[in-house]
Tab-separated table of C-alpha atoms and ligand atoms in Angstrom:
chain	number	residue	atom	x	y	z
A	1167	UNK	CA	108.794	118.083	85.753
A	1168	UNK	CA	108.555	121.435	84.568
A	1169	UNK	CA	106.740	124.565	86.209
A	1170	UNK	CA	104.404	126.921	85.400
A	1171	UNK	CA	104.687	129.879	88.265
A	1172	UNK	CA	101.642	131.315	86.880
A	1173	UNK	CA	99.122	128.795	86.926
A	1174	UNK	CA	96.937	126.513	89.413
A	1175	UNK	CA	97.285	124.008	87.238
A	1176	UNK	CA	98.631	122.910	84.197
A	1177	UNK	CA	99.199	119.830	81.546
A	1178	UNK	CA	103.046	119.623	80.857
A	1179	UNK	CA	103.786	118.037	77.642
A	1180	UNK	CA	107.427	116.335	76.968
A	1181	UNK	CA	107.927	116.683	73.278
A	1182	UNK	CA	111.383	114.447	73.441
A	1183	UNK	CA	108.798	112.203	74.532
A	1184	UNK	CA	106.356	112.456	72.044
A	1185	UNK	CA	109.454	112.247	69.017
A	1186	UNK	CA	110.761	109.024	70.541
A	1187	UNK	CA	106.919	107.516	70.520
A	1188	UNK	CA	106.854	108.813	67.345
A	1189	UNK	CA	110.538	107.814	65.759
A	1190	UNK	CA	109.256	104.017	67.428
A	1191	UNK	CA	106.592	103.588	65.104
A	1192	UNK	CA	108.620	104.327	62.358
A	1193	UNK	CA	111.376	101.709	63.747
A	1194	UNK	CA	108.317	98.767	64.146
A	1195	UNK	CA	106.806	99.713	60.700
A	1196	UNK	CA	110.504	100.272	58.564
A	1197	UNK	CA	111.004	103.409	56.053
A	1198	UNK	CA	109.178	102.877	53.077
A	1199	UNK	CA	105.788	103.196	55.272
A	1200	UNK	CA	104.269	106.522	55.820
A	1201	UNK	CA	103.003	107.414	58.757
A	1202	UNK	CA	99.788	109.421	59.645
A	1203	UNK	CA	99.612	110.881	62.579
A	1204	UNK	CA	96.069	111.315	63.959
A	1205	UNK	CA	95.858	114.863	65.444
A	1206	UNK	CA	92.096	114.831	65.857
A	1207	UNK	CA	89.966	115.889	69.008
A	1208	UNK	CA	93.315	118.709	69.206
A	1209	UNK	CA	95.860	116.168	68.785
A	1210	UNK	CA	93.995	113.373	71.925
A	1211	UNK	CA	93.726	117.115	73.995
A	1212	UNK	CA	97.256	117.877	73.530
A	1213	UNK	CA	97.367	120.969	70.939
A	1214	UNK	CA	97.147	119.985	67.122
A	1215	UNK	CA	99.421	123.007	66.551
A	1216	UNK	CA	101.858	122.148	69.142
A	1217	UNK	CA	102.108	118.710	67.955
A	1218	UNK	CA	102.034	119.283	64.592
A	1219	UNK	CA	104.876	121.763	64.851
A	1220	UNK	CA	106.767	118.705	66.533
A	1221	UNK	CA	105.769	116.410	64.173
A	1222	UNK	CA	106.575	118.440	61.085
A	1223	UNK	CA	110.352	117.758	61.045
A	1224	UNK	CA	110.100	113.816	61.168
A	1225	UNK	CA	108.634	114.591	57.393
A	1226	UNK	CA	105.258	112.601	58.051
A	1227	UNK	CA	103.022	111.472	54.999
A	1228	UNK	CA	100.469	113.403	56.078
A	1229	UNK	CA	97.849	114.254	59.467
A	1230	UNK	CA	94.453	112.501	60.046
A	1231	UNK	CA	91.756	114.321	61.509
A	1232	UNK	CA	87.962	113.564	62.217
A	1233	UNK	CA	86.575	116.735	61.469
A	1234	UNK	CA	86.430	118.849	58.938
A	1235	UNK	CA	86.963	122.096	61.027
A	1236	UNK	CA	90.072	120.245	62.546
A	1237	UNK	CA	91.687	120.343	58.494
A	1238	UNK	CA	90.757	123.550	57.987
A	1239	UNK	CA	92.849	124.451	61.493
A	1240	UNK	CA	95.639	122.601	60.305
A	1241	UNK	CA	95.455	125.092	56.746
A	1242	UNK	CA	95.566	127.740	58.766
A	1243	UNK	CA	98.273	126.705	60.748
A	1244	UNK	CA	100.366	126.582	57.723
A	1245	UNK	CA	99.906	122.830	56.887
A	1246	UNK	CA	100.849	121.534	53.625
A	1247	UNK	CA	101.149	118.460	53.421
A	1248	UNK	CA	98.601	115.905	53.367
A	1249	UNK	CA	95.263	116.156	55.565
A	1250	UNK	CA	93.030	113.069	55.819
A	1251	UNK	CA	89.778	113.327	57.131
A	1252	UNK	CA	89.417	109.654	58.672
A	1253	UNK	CA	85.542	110.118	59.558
A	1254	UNK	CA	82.637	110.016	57.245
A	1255	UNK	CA	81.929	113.854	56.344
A	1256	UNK	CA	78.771	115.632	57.180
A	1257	UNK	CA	76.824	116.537	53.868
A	1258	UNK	CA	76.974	120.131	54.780
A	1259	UNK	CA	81.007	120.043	54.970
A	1260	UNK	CA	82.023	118.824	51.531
A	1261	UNK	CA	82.677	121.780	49.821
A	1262	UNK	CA	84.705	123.889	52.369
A	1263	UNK	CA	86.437	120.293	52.918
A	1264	UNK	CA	88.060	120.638	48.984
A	1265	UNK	CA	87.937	124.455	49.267
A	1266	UNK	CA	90.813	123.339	52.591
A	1267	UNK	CA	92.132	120.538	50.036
A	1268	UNK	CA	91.416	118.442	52.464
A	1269	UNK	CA	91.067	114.127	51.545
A	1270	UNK	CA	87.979	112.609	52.363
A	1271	UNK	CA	86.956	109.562	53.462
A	1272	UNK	CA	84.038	107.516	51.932
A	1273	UNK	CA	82.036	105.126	53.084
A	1274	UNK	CA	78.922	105.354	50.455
A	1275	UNK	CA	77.833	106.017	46.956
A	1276	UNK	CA	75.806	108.293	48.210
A	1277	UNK	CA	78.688	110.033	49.830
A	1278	UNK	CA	80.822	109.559	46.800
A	1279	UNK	CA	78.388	110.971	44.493
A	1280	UNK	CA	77.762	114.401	46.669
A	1281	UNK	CA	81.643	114.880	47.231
A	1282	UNK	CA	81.836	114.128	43.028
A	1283	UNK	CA	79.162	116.944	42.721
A	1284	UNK	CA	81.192	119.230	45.329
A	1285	UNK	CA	83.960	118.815	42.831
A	1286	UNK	CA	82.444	119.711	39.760
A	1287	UNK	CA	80.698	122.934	41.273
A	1288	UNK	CA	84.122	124.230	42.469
A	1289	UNK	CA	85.770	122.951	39.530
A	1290	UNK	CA	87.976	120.587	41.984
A	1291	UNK	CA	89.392	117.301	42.027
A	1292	UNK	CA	88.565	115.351	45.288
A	1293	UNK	CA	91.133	112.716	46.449
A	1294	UNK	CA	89.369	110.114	48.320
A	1295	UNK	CA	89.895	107.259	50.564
A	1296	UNK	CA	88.229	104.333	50.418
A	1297	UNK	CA	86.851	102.904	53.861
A	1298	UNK	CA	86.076	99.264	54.017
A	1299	UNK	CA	84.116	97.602	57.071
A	1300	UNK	CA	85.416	94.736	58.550
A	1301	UNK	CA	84.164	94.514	61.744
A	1302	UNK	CA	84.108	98.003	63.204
A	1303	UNK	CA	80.508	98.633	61.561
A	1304	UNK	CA	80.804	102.643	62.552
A	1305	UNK	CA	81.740	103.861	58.904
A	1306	UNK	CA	82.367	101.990	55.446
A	1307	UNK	CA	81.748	99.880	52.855
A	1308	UNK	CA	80.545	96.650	53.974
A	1309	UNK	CA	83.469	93.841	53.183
A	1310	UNK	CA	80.436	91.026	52.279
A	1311	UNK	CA	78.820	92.809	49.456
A	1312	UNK	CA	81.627	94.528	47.871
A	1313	UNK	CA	80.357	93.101	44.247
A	1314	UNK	CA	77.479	95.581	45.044
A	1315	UNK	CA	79.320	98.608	45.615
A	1316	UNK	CA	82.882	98.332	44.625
A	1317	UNK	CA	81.723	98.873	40.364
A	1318	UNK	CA	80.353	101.803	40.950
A	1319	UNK	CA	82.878	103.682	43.064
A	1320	UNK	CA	85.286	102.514	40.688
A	1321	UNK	CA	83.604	104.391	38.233
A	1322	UNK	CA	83.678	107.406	39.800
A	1323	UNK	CA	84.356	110.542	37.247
A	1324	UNK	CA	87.758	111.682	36.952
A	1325	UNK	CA	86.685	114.751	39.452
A	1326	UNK	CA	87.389	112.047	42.026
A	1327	UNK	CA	90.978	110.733	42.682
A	1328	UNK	CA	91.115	107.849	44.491
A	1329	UNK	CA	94.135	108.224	46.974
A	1330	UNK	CA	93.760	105.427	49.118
A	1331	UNK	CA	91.905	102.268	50.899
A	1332	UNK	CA	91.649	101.653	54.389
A	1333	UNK	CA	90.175	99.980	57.303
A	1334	UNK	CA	89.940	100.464	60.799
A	1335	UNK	CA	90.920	97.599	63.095
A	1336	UNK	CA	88.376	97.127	66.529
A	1337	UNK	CA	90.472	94.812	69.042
A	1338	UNK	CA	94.405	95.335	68.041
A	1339	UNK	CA	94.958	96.277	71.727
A	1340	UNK	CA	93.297	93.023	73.104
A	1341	UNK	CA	93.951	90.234	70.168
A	1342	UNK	CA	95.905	88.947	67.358
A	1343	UNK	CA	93.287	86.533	65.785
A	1344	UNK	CA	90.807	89.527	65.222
A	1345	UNK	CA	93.522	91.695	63.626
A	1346	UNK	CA	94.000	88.795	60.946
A	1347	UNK	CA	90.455	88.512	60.442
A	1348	UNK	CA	90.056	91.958	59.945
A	1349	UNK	CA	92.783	91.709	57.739
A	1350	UNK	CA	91.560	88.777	55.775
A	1351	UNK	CA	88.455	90.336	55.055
A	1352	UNK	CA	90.050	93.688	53.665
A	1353	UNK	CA	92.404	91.756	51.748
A	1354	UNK	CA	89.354	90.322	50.122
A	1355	UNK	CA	87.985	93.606	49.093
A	1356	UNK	CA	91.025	94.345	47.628
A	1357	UNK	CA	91.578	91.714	45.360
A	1358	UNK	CA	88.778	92.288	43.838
A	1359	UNK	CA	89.942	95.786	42.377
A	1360	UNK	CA	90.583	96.618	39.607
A	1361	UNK	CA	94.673	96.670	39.810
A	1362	UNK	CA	95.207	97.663	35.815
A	1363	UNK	CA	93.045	100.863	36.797
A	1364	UNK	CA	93.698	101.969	40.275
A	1365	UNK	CA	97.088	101.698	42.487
A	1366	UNK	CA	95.617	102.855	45.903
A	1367	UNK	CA	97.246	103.311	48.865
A	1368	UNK	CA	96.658	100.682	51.603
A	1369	UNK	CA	96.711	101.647	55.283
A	1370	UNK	CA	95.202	99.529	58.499
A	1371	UNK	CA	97.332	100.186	61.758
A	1372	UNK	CA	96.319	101.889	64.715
A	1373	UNK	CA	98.917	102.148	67.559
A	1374	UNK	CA	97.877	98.900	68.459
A	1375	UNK	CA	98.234	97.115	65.435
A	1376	UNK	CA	101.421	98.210	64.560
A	1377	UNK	CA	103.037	96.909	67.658
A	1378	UNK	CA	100.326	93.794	67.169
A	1379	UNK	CA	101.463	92.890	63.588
A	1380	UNK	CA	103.671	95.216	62.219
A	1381	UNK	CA	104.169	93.231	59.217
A	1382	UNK	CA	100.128	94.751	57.915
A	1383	UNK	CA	101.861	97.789	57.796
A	1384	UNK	CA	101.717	98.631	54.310
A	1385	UNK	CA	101.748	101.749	52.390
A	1386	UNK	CA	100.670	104.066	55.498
A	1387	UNK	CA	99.908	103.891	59.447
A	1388	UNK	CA	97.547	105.893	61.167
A	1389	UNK	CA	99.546	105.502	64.900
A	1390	UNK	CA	97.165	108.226	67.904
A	1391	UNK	CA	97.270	106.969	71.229
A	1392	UNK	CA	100.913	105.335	71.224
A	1393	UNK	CA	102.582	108.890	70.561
A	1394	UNK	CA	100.408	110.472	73.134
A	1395	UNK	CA	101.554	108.453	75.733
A	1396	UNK	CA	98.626	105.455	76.358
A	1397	UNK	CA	99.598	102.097	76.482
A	1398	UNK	CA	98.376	100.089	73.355
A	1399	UNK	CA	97.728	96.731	75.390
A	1400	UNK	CA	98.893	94.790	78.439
A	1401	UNK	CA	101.675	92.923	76.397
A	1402	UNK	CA	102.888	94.859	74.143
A	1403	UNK	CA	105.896	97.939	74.626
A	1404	UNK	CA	104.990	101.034	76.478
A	1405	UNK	CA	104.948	104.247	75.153
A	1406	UNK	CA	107.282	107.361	77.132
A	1407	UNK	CA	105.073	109.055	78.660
A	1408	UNK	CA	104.352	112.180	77.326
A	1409	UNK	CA	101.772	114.532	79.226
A	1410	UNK	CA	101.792	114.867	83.270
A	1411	UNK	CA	99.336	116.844	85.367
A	1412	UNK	CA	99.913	119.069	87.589
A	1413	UNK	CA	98.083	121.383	90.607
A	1414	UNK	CA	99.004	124.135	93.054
A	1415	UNK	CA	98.234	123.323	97.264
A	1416	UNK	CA	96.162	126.187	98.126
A	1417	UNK	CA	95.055	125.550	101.375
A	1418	UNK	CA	96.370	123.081	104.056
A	1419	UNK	CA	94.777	122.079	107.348
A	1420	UNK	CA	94.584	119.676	110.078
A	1421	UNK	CA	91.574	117.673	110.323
A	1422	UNK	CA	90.443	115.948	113.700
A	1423	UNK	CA	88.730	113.406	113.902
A	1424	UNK	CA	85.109	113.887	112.502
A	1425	UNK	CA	85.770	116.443	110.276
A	1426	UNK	CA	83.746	115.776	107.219
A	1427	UNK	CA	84.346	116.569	103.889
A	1428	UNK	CA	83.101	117.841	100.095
A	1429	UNK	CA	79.697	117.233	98.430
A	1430	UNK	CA	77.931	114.578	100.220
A	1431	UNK	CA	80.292	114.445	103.064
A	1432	UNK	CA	81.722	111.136	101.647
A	1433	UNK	CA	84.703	111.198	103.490
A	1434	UNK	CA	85.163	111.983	107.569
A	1435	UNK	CA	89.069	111.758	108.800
A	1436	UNK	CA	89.082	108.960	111.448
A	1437	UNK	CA	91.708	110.242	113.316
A	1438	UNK	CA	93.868	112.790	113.378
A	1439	UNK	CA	94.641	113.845	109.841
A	1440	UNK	CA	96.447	116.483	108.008
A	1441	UNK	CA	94.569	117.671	104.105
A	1442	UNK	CA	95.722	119.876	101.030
A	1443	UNK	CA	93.438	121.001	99.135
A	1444	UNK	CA	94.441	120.971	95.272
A	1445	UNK	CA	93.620	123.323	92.755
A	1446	UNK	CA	92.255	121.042	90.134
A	1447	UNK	CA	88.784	119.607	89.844
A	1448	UNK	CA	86.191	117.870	87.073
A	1449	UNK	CA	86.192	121.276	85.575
A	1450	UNK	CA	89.816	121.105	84.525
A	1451	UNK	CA	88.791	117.213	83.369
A	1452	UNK	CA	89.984	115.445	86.614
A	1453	UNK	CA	87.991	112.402	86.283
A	1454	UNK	CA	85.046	113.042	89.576
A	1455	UNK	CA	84.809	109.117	89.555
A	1456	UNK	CA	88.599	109.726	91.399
A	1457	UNK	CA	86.988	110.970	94.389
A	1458	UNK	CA	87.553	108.380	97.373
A	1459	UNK	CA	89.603	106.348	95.220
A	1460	UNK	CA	92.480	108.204	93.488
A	1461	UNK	CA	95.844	109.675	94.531
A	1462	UNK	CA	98.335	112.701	93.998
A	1463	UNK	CA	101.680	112.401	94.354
A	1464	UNK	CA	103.212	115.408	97.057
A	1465	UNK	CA	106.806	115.332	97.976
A	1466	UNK	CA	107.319	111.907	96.178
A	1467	UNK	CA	104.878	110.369	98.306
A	1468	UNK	CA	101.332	108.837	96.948
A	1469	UNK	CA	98.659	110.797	98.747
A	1470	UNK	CA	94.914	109.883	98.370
A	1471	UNK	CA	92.189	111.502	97.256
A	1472	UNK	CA	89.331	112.017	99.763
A	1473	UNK	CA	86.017	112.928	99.706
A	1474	UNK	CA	83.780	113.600	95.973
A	1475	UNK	CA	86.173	115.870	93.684
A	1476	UNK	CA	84.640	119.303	93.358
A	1477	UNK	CA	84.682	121.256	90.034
A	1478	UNK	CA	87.794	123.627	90.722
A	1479	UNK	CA	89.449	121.815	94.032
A	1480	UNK	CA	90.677	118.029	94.932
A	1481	UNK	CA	91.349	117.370	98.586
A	1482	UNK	CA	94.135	114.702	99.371
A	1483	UNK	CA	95.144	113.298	102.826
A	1484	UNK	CA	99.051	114.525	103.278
A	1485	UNK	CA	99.008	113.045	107.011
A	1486	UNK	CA	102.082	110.790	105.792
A	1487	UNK	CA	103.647	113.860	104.177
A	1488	UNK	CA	102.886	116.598	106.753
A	1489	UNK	CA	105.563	119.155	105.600
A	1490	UNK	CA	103.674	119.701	102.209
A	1491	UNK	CA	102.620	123.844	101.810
A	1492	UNK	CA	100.445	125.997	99.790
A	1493	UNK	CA	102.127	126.852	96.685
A	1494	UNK	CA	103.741	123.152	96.429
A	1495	UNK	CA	103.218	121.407	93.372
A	1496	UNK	CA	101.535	118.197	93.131
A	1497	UNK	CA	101.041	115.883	90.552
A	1498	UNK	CA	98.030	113.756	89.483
A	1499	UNK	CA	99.228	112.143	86.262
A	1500	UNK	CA	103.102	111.695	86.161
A	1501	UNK	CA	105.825	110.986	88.485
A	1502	UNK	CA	107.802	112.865	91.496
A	1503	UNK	CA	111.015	110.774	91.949
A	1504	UNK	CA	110.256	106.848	92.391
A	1505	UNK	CA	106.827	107.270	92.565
A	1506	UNK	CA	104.472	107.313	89.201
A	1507	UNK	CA	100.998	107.496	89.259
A	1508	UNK	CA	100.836	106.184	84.890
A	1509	UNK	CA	97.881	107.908	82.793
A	1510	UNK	CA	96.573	104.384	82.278
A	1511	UNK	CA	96.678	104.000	85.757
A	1512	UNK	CA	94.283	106.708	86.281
A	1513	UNK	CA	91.853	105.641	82.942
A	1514	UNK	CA	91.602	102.149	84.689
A	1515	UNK	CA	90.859	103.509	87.936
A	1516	UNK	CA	88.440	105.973	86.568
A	1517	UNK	CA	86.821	103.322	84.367
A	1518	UNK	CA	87.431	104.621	81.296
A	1519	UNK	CA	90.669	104.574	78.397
A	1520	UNK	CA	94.099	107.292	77.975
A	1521	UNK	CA	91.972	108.681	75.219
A	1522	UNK	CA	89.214	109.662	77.081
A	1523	UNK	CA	91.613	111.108	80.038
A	1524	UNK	CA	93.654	113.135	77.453
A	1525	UNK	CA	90.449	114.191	75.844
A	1526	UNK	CA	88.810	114.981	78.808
A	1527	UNK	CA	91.684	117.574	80.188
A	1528	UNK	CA	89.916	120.908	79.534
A	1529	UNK	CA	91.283	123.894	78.140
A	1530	UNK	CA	91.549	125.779	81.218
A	1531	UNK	CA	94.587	123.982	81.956
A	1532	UNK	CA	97.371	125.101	79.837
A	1533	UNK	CA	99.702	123.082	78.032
A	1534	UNK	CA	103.410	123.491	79.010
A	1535	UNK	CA	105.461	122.069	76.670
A	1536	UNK	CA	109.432	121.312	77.032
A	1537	UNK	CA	111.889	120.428	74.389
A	1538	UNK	CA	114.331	117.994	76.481
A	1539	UNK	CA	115.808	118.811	79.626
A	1540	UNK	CA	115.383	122.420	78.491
A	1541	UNK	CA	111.818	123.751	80.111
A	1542	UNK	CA	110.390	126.122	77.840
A	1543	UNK	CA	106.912	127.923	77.498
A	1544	UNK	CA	105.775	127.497	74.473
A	1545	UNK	CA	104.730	130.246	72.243
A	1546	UNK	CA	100.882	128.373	71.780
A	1547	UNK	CA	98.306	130.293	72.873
A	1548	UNK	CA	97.021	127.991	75.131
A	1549	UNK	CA	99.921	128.374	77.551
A	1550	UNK	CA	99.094	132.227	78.536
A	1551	UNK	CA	97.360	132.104	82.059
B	1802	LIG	C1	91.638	107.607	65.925
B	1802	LIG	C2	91.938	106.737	64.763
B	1802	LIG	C3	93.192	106.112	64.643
B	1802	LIG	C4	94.243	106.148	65.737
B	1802	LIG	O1	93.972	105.161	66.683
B	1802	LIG	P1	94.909	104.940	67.964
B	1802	LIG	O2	94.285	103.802	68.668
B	1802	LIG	O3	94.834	106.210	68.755
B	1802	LIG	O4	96.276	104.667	67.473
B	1802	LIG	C5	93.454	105.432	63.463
B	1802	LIG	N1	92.537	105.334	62.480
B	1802	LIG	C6	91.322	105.898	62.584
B	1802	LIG	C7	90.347	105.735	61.474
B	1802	LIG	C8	90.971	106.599	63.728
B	1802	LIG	O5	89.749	107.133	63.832
């Protein structure tokens, strides 16, 4: 665990951590696949920059984002390599989407035909990926009627290069059967293209499904969570852990019985009880549905979380670890010698997925990143505080 003097609070991220996640997809999938990171929603709440800068070395095939604006970061960043934008792309976004060479992914003639018109106004060429739905029904192609649409986007103008084809798999975490279902009904799109015409790239893995059936691997996988740290499904291999989260005690007291506490007054101590109150709350993305039910870890010791979770402070009950002070450190997601409290741990309790945690973690905490067993600040600018 690394320290940040400075702050209240504070995400640390272990980059060793997030290169071995990363180094393991590329053992499960072999060499000759690419891999595509996903960075979107700030690389899962981490820091696209910071990750990317990470990432950059392992010579990935390219990043996948959702948004537009998220490519154009990664431009300005000093990105060069390939930037896929794995979401269907707002109308309005096209053109500063080529203008950021960024490749799009389509789901409709419609969409192909305004991102073919984009091209030929800024005298462009716009690589493309096709997305097929097989099950997901959020974006793409429908797999049952691909006679009706598969023609025409193969007769897209030469303003459009067609990079790759792709689908997104729903249940990889939870199932096998539904991953080869998915599969089999991509597989059908695809043999219906035109193969003397068009070589595209195939990609289908999530984090999920390329612990779930590696061999689907193909051309490219587009691995998120696993790097990040979330676990990709009850029986499959767990990921290092990558980000912990950390809070300052600011205020300790003893609490006799009857003295009630937070918003509501959900909690009363029943006895004699000792409290430190954390600085972290929903504001810093502290999941409030942790209130009553959660814990912090405080000289190695699990200590829970009592009463509703406020937006800047957390109150935990340290009566089995008395000797904790204000200015100790203690940690919500992460470990303090034998004792871990995992971030799946806390999604489950909370209700909710890692993605949503990670996502959630606001950027009033700063990221502290370390490189190995060397702690380091890291020069992004979300570490000043
Ligand atoms: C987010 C996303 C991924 C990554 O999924 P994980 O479950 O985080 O590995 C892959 N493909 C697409 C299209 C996505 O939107």
């Amino acid at each position: 665990m690394s320290t940040n003097p400075e702050a209240r609070a504070w995400v640390h991220v272990r980059a060793d951590a997030l290169l071995r996640n990363y180094r393991r997809i590329v053992e499960a999938v072999g060499p000759e696949t690419g891999v595509l990171p996903m960075v979107k929603a700030d690389a899962y709440g981490l820091g696209m920059e910071d990750v990317v800068a990470r990432l950059e070395p392992e010579d990935p095939w390219g990043f996948g984002v959702a948004a537009v604006a998220e490519g154009v970061r990664l431009r300005t960043a000093g990105v060069t390599r390939r930037v896929v934008v794995c979401s269907p792309v707002p109308p309005g976004e096209v053109e500063a989407a080529l203008e950021a060479d960024l490749q799009l992914s389509i789901s409709s003639l419609r969409t192909l035909q305004r991102v073919e018109e984009a091209a030929r106004r800024t005298d462009r060429t716009a690589e493309v990926h096709l997305d097929v739905d097989t099950g997901m029904g959020r974006s793409g192609f429908d797999w049952r009627s691909v006679d009706a649409w598969l023609p025409a986007f193969e007769a897209a103008s030469e303003r459009v290069r067609w990079v790759g084809s792709y689908t997104h798999l729903h249940s990889a975490d939870e199932d096998q059967t539904s991953v080869a279902r998915q599969w089999d009904r991509f597989s059908g799109v695809l043999s219906r293209m035109d193969v003397s015409t068009r070589s595209t790239l195939v990609h289908v893995l999530n984090s999920a499904g390329v612990f779930r059936m590696p061999s689907l691997a193909k051309a490219v996988v587009r691995p998120g969570i696993f790097l990040y740290g979330g676990a990709v499904g009850d029986d499959q291999p767990a990921p290092d852990p990558v980000v912990s989260v950390h809070a300052r005690v600011v205020h300790t007291r003893d609490a006799p019985a009857g003295t009630t506490l937070g918003y509501g007054t959900t909690y009363a101590s029943a006895g004699d009880e000792r409290w430190a109150t954390l600085s972290i709350g929903y504001g810093d993305g502290l999941p409030r549905s942790l209130g009553n039910r959660g814990h912090a870890l405080l000289g190695g010791v699990r200590a829970p979380i009592i009463g509703r979770i406020s937006m800047d402070v957390t109150v935990v009950d340290i009566s089995d670890v008395p000797e904790v002070a204000e200015g100790d450190v203690a940690t919500l997601i992460g470990s303090q010698g034998q004792s871990v409290i995992s971030l799946d741990e806390v999604a489950g309790l909370a209700e909710t997925i890692s993605y949503e945690i990670l996502t959630g973690l606001t950027p009033r905490l700063p990221r502290v990143w370390s490189d190995g067993s060397r702690s380091a600040k890291s020069k992004s600018r979300n570490t000043s505080s």
